[in-house]
XYZ file of C-alpha atoms in Angstrom:
431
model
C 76.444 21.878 -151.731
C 75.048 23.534 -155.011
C 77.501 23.953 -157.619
C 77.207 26.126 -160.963
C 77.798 24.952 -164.257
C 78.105 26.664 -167.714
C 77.605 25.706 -171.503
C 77.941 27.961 -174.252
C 76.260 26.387 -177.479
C 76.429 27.685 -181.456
C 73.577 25.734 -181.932
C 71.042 28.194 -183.840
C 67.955 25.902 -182.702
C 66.508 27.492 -179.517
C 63.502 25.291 -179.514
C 66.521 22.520 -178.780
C 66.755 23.873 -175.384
C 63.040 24.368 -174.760
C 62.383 20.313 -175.691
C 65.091 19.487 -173.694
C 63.940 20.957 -170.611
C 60.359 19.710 -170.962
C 60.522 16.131 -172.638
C 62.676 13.046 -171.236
C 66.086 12.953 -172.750
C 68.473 9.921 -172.179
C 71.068 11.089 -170.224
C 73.871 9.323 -172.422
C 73.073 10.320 -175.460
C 71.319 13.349 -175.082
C 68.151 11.942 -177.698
C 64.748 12.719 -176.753
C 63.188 9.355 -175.164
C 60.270 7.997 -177.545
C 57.122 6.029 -176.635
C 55.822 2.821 -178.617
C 54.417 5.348 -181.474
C 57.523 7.547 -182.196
C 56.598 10.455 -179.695
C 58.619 12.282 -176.969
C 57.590 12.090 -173.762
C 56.727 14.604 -171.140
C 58.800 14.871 -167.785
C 57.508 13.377 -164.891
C 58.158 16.373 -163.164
C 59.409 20.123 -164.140
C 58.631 23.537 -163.331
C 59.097 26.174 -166.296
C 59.188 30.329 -166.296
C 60.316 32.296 -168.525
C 62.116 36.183 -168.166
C 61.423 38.711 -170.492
C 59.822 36.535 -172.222
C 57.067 33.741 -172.507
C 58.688 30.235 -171.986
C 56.101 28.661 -174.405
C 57.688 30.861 -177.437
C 61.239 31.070 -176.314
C 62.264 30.478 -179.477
C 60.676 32.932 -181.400
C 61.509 35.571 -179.528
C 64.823 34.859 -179.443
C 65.303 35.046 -183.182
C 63.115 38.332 -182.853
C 65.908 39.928 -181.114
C 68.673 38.709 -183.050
C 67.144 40.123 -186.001
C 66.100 43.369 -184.835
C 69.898 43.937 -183.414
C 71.342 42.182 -186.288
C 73.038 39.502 -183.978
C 73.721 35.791 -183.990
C 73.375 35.836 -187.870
C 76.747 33.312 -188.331
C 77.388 29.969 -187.032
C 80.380 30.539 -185.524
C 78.378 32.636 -182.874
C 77.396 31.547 -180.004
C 73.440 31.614 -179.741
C 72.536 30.897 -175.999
C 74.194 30.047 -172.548
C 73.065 27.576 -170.576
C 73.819 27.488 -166.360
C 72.789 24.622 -164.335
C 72.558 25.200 -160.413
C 72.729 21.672 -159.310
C 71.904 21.527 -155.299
C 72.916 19.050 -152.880
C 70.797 15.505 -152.436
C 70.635 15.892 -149.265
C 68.880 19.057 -149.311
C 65.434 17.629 -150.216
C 65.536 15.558 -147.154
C 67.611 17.266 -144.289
C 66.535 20.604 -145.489
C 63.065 20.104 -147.309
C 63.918 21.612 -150.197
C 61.457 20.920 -152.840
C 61.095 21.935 -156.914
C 58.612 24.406 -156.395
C 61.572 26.235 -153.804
C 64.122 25.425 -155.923
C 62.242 27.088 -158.704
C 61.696 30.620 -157.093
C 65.165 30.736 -156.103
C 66.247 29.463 -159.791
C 63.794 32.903 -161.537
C 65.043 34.736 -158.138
C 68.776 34.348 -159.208
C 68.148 34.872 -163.104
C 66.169 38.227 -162.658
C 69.129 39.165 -160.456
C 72.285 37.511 -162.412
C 70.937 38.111 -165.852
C 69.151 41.508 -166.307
C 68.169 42.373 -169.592
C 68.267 39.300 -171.432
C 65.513 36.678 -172.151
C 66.174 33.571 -170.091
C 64.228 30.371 -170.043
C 64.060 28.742 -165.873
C 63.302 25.149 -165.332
C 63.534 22.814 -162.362
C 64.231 19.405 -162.839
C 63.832 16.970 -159.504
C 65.416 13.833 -160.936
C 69.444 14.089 -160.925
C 71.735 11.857 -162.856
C 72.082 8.251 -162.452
C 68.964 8.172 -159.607
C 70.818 10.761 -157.465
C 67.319 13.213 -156.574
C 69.530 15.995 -156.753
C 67.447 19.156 -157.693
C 68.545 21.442 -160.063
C 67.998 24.589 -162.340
C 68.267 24.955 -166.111
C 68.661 28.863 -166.779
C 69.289 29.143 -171.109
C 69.574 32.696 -171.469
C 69.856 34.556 -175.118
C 73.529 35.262 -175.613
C 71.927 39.017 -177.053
C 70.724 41.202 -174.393
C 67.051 42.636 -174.656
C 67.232 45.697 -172.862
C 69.073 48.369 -171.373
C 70.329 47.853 -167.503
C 71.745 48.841 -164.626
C 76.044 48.827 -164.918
C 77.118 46.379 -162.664
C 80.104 45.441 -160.595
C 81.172 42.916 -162.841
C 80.887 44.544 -166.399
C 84.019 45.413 -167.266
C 82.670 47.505 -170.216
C 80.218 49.988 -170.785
C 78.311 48.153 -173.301
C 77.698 45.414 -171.083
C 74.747 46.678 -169.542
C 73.685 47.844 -173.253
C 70.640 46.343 -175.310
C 72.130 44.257 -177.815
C 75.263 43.572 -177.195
C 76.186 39.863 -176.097
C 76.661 38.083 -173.176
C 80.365 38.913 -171.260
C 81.105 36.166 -169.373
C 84.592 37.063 -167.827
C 86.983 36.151 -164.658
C 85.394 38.671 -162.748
C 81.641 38.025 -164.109
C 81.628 33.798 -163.224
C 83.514 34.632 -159.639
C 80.439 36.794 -158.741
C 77.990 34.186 -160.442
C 79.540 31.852 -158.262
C 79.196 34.241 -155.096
C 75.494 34.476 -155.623
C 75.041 30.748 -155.631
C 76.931 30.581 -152.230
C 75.000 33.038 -151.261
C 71.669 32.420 -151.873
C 72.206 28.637 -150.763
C 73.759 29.832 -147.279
C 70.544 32.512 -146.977
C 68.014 29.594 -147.467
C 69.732 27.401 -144.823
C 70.885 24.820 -147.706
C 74.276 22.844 -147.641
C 77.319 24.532 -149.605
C 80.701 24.279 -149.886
C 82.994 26.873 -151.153
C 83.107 27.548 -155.020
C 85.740 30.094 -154.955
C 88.743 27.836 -154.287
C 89.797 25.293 -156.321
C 88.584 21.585 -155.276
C 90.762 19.198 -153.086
C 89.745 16.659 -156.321
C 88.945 18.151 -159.377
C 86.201 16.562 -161.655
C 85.269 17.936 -164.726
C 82.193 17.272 -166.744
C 84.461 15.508 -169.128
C 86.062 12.990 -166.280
C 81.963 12.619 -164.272
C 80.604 11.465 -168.205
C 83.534 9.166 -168.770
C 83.294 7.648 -165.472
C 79.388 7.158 -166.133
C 80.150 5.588 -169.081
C 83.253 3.539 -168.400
C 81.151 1.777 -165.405
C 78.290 1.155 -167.743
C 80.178 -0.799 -170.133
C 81.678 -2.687 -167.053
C 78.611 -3.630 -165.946
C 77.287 -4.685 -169.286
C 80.850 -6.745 -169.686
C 80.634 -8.032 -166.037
C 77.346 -9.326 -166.396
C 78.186 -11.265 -169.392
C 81.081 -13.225 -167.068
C 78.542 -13.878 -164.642
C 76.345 -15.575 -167.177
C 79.290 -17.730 -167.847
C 79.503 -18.642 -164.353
C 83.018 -16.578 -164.179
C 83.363 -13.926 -161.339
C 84.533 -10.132 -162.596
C 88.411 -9.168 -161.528
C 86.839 -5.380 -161.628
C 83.310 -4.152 -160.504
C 84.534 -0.412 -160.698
C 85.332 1.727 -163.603
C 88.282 4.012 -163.147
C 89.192 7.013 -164.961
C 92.987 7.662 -165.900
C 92.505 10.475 -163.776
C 91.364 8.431 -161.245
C 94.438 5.949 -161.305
C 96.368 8.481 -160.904
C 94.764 10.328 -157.365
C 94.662 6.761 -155.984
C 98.092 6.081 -156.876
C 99.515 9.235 -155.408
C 97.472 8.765 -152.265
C 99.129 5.985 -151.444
C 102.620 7.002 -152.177
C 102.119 10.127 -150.565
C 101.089 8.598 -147.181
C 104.933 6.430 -147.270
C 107.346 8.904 -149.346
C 109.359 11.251 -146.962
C 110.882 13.265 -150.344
C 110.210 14.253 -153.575
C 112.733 11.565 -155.078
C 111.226 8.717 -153.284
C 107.708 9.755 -154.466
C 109.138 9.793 -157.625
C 110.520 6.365 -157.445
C 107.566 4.527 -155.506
C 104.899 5.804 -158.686
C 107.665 4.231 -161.154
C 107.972 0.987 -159.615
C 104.731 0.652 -157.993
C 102.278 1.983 -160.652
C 104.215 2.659 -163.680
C 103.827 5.984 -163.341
C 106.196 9.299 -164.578
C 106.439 11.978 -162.246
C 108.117 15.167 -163.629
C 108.347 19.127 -162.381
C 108.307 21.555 -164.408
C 108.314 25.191 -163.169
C 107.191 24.401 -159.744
C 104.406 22.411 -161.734
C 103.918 18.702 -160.772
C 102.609 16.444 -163.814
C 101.591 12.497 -164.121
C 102.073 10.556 -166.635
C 99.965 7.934 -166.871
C 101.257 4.102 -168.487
C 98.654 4.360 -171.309
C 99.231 7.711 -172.076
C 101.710 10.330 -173.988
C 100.897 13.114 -172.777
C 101.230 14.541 -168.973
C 98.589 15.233 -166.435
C 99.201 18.688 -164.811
C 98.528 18.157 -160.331
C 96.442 20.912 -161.327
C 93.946 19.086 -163.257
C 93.437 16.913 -160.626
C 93.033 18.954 -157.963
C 94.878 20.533 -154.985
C 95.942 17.265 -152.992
C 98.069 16.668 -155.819
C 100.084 19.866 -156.655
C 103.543 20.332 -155.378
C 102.703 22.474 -152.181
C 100.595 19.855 -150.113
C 102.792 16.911 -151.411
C 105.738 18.997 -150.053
C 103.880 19.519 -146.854
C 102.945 15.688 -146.787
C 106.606 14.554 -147.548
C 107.801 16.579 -144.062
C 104.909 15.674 -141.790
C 105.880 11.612 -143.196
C 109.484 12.788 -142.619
C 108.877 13.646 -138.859
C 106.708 11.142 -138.718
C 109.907 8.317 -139.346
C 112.715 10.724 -137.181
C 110.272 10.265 -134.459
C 109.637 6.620 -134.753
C 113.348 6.170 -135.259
C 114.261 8.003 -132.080
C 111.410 6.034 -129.902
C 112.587 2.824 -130.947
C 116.244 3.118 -129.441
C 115.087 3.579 -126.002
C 113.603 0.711 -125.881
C 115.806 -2.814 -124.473
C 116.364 -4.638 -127.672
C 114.654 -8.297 -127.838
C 115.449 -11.649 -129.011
C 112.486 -13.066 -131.415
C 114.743 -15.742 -133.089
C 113.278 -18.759 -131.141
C 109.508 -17.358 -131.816
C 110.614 -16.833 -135.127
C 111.786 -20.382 -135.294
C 108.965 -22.246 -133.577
C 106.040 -20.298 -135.657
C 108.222 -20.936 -138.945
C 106.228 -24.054 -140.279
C 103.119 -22.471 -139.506
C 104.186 -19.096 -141.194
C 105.255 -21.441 -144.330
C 101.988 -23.087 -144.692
C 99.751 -20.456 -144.686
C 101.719 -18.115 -147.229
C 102.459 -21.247 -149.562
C 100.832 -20.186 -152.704
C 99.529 -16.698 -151.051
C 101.647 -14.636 -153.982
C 98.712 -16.027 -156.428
C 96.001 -14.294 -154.333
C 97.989 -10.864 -153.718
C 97.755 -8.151 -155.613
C 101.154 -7.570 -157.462
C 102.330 -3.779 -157.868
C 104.940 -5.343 -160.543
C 103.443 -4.431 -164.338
C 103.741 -7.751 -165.853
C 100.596 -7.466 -167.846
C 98.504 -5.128 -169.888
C 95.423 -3.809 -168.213
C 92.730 -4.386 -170.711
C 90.110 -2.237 -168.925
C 92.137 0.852 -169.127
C 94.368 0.261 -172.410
C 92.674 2.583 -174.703
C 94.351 0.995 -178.072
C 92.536 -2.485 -176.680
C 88.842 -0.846 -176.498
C 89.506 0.720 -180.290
C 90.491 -3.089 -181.502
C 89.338 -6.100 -180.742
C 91.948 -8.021 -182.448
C 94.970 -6.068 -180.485
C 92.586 -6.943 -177.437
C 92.652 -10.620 -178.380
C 96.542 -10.413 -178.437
C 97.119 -8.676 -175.610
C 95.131 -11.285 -174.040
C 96.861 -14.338 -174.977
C 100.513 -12.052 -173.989
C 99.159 -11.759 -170.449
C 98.294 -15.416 -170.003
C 101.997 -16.670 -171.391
C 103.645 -13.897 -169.357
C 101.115 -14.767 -165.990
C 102.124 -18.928 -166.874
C 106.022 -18.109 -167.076
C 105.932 -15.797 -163.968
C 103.776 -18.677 -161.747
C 106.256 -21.414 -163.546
C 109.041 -19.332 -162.407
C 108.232 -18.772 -158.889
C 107.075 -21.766 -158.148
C 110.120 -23.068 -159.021
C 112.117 -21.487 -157.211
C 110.031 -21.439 -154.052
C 109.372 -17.324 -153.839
C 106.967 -16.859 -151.494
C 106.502 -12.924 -151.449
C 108.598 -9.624 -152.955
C 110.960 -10.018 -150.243
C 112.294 -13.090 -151.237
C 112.633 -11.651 -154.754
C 114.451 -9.208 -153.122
C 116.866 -11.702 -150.997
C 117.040 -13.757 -154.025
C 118.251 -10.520 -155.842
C 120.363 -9.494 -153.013
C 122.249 -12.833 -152.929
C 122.528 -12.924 -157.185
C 124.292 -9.497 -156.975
C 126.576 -10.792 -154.414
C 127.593 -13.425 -155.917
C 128.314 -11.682 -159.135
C 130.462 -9.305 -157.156
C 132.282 -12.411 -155.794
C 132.619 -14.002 -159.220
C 133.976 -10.326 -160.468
C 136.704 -9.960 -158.148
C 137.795 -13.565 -158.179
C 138.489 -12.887 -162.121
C 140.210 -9.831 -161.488
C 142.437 -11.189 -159.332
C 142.749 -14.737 -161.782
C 143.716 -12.406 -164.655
C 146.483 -10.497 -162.459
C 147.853 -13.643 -161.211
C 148.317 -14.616 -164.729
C 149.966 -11.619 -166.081
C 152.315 -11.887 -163.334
């Protein structure tokens, strides 16, 4: 599945783009890699063309045109755009796609997508974090060259002018996007449907954090292993990303939009709210809401209505099954398999993962990873809090939630009793 991506940059440098497309970069930090004396290194592999224009002085001509249509003179302005075709990993193998194909298609689509204006083309075969994926660099100059052909998407007349800039509208990146499906579906490659929004929505912001977030956990978890200690996490998770798992596993129990509501509260400490039709998330180390929008269609309010029914239907029917069938007596299995029940959950609510907040998540508090010393006292507040909790319940024998829940039951009840016995002390006496 190729997808198309788009960067608009101010930055006035156009040789930027040509070193970054021909020298190794760390992915990260987007710095040119150095050898042992100081100098950039070459790509193992890239394939480089230039339209209306040489790729080797890019640059140069660039600022030729800006200055002959008195363009791109300010900072504020934006200088170039940059699109990235990324194509599917699996093309290279099931499909034989190769950088050399991916190339001609890359010039191919730039000619076509892109007349008039000088564009730079460059394959690159090595995707992020060891993926393979192929894909095409196309930096165009924001200022158009020369005179074309109106097209279907220019919604002015001076978009198919020589020096004017580069319209990128609604109507202009749908039909960008429409090529790509195009051409990949054309060359027998894999691809998915750009047009509609995703089922889950990553953005370039969430995929970088993510990269990120796991590389400090690895850095951290390998630390604990030196120390002979075993990591509680091996996976990073975006706040975004605690939030579609949470939902996906209310969702598949909640039979209505108050019980969803109520299971992210208790269960994950999350705020659900609807605004205008609008579902949002609020996430516990957050202030401000996540729209269902942002991440992605699974979570907006017309499939979690839809979900909410089938779950409904789903119950009614089990409900209805279960009283045709003869009722049975289990209390003398229950009885005889009670010790061995006891002894294998004595202790078990140590090893189970709790849905009750009684801690701080350190890996996701943002406030901890900007100080150390709130870390440091967040840390010693989740071991007294984890000490009284296991003091607490093994004192009183709880075994699991449910007998927090009997235990609960019984306390209410008993407070009710207590209640109405008072009541009716007090109008005994004022009799």
């Amino acid at each position: 599945m190729a997808i198309l991506k788009h960067i608009a940059s101010k930055n006035a440098d156009y040789g930027e783009s040509e070193r970054y497309l021909i020298f190794q970069h760390d992915e990260y930090t987007q710095k040119p890699v150095l050898d042992e004396n100081g100098h950039m290194i070459i790509r193992e592999e890239y394939y480089l063309d230039g339209v209306n224009c040489d790729p080797f002085t890019f640059a140069v001509e660039c600022q030729e045109t800006n200055a002959y249509f008195h363009k791109n003179q300010s900072f504020n302005e934006i200088k170039s755009h940059h699109y990235i075709i990324s194509f599917d990993p699996k093309d290279r193998d099931e499909h034989g796609l190769s950088g050399e194909q991916a190339q001609k298609l890359g010039v191919e689509y730039a000619r076509e997508n892109f007349p008039g204006h000088q564009a730079l083309v460059c394959t690159h075969t090595d995707g992020h974090n060891g993926s393979g994926n192929i894909h095409v660099h196309i930096v165009i100059n924001s200022v158009r060259k020369y005179d074309t052909e109106p097209q279907p998407y220019m919604e002015f007349d001076r978009d198919s002018k020589a020096g004017y800039k580069h319209h990128l509208s609604d109507r202009y990146r749908i039909y960008l996007k429409q090529k790509v499906m195009d051409m990949c579906r054309s060359n027998g490659l894999n691809q998915v449907d750009l047009l509609n929004p995703a089922e889950k929505k990553i953005s370039e912001k969430e995929y970088w954090a993510k990269r990120r977030g796991q590389k400090n956990l690895d850095e951290h978890n390998a630390e604990l292993k030196k120390k002979g200690l075993t990591p509680r996490q091996t996976t990073f998770q975006t706040e975004k990303q605690y939030l579609r798992d949470a939902i996906d596993a209310v969702a598949s129990q909640a039979t209505s939009q108050e019980e969803f509501s109520r299971l992210l509260s208790d269960r994950y400490n999350i705020t659900f709210k609807v605004s205008r039709g609008r579902y949002s998330y609020l996430h516990p180390n957050r202030q401000k809401y996540i729209t269902g929008r942002n991440l992605g269609t699974l979570y907006e309010e017309n499939h979690l209505l839809q979900v909410f029914q089938e779950n409904s239907n789903r119950q009614h029917a089990k409900k209805s099954h279960s009283t045709d069938r003869p009722v049975t007596d289990f209390s003398e299995q229950s009885k005889s398999s009670a010790s061995v029940q006891t002894d294998e959950t004595t202790y078990s609510f140590l090893f189970i993962k709790s849905d009750l907040r009684l801690v701080t998540d350190l890996l996701h508090c943002i406030k901890a990873q900007q100080s150390q010393a709130y870390a440091q006292k967040v840390k010693l507040s989740n071991l007294k809090m984890m000490a009284q909790t296991v003091a607490y319940v093994q004192e009183h024998g709880f075994q699991s939630k449910e007998d927090l829940d009997t235990a609960l039951s019984n306390a209410s009840a008993q407070s009710t009793d207590t209640r109405n016995t008072l009541k009716s002390t007090e109008d005994a006496l004022k009799i």
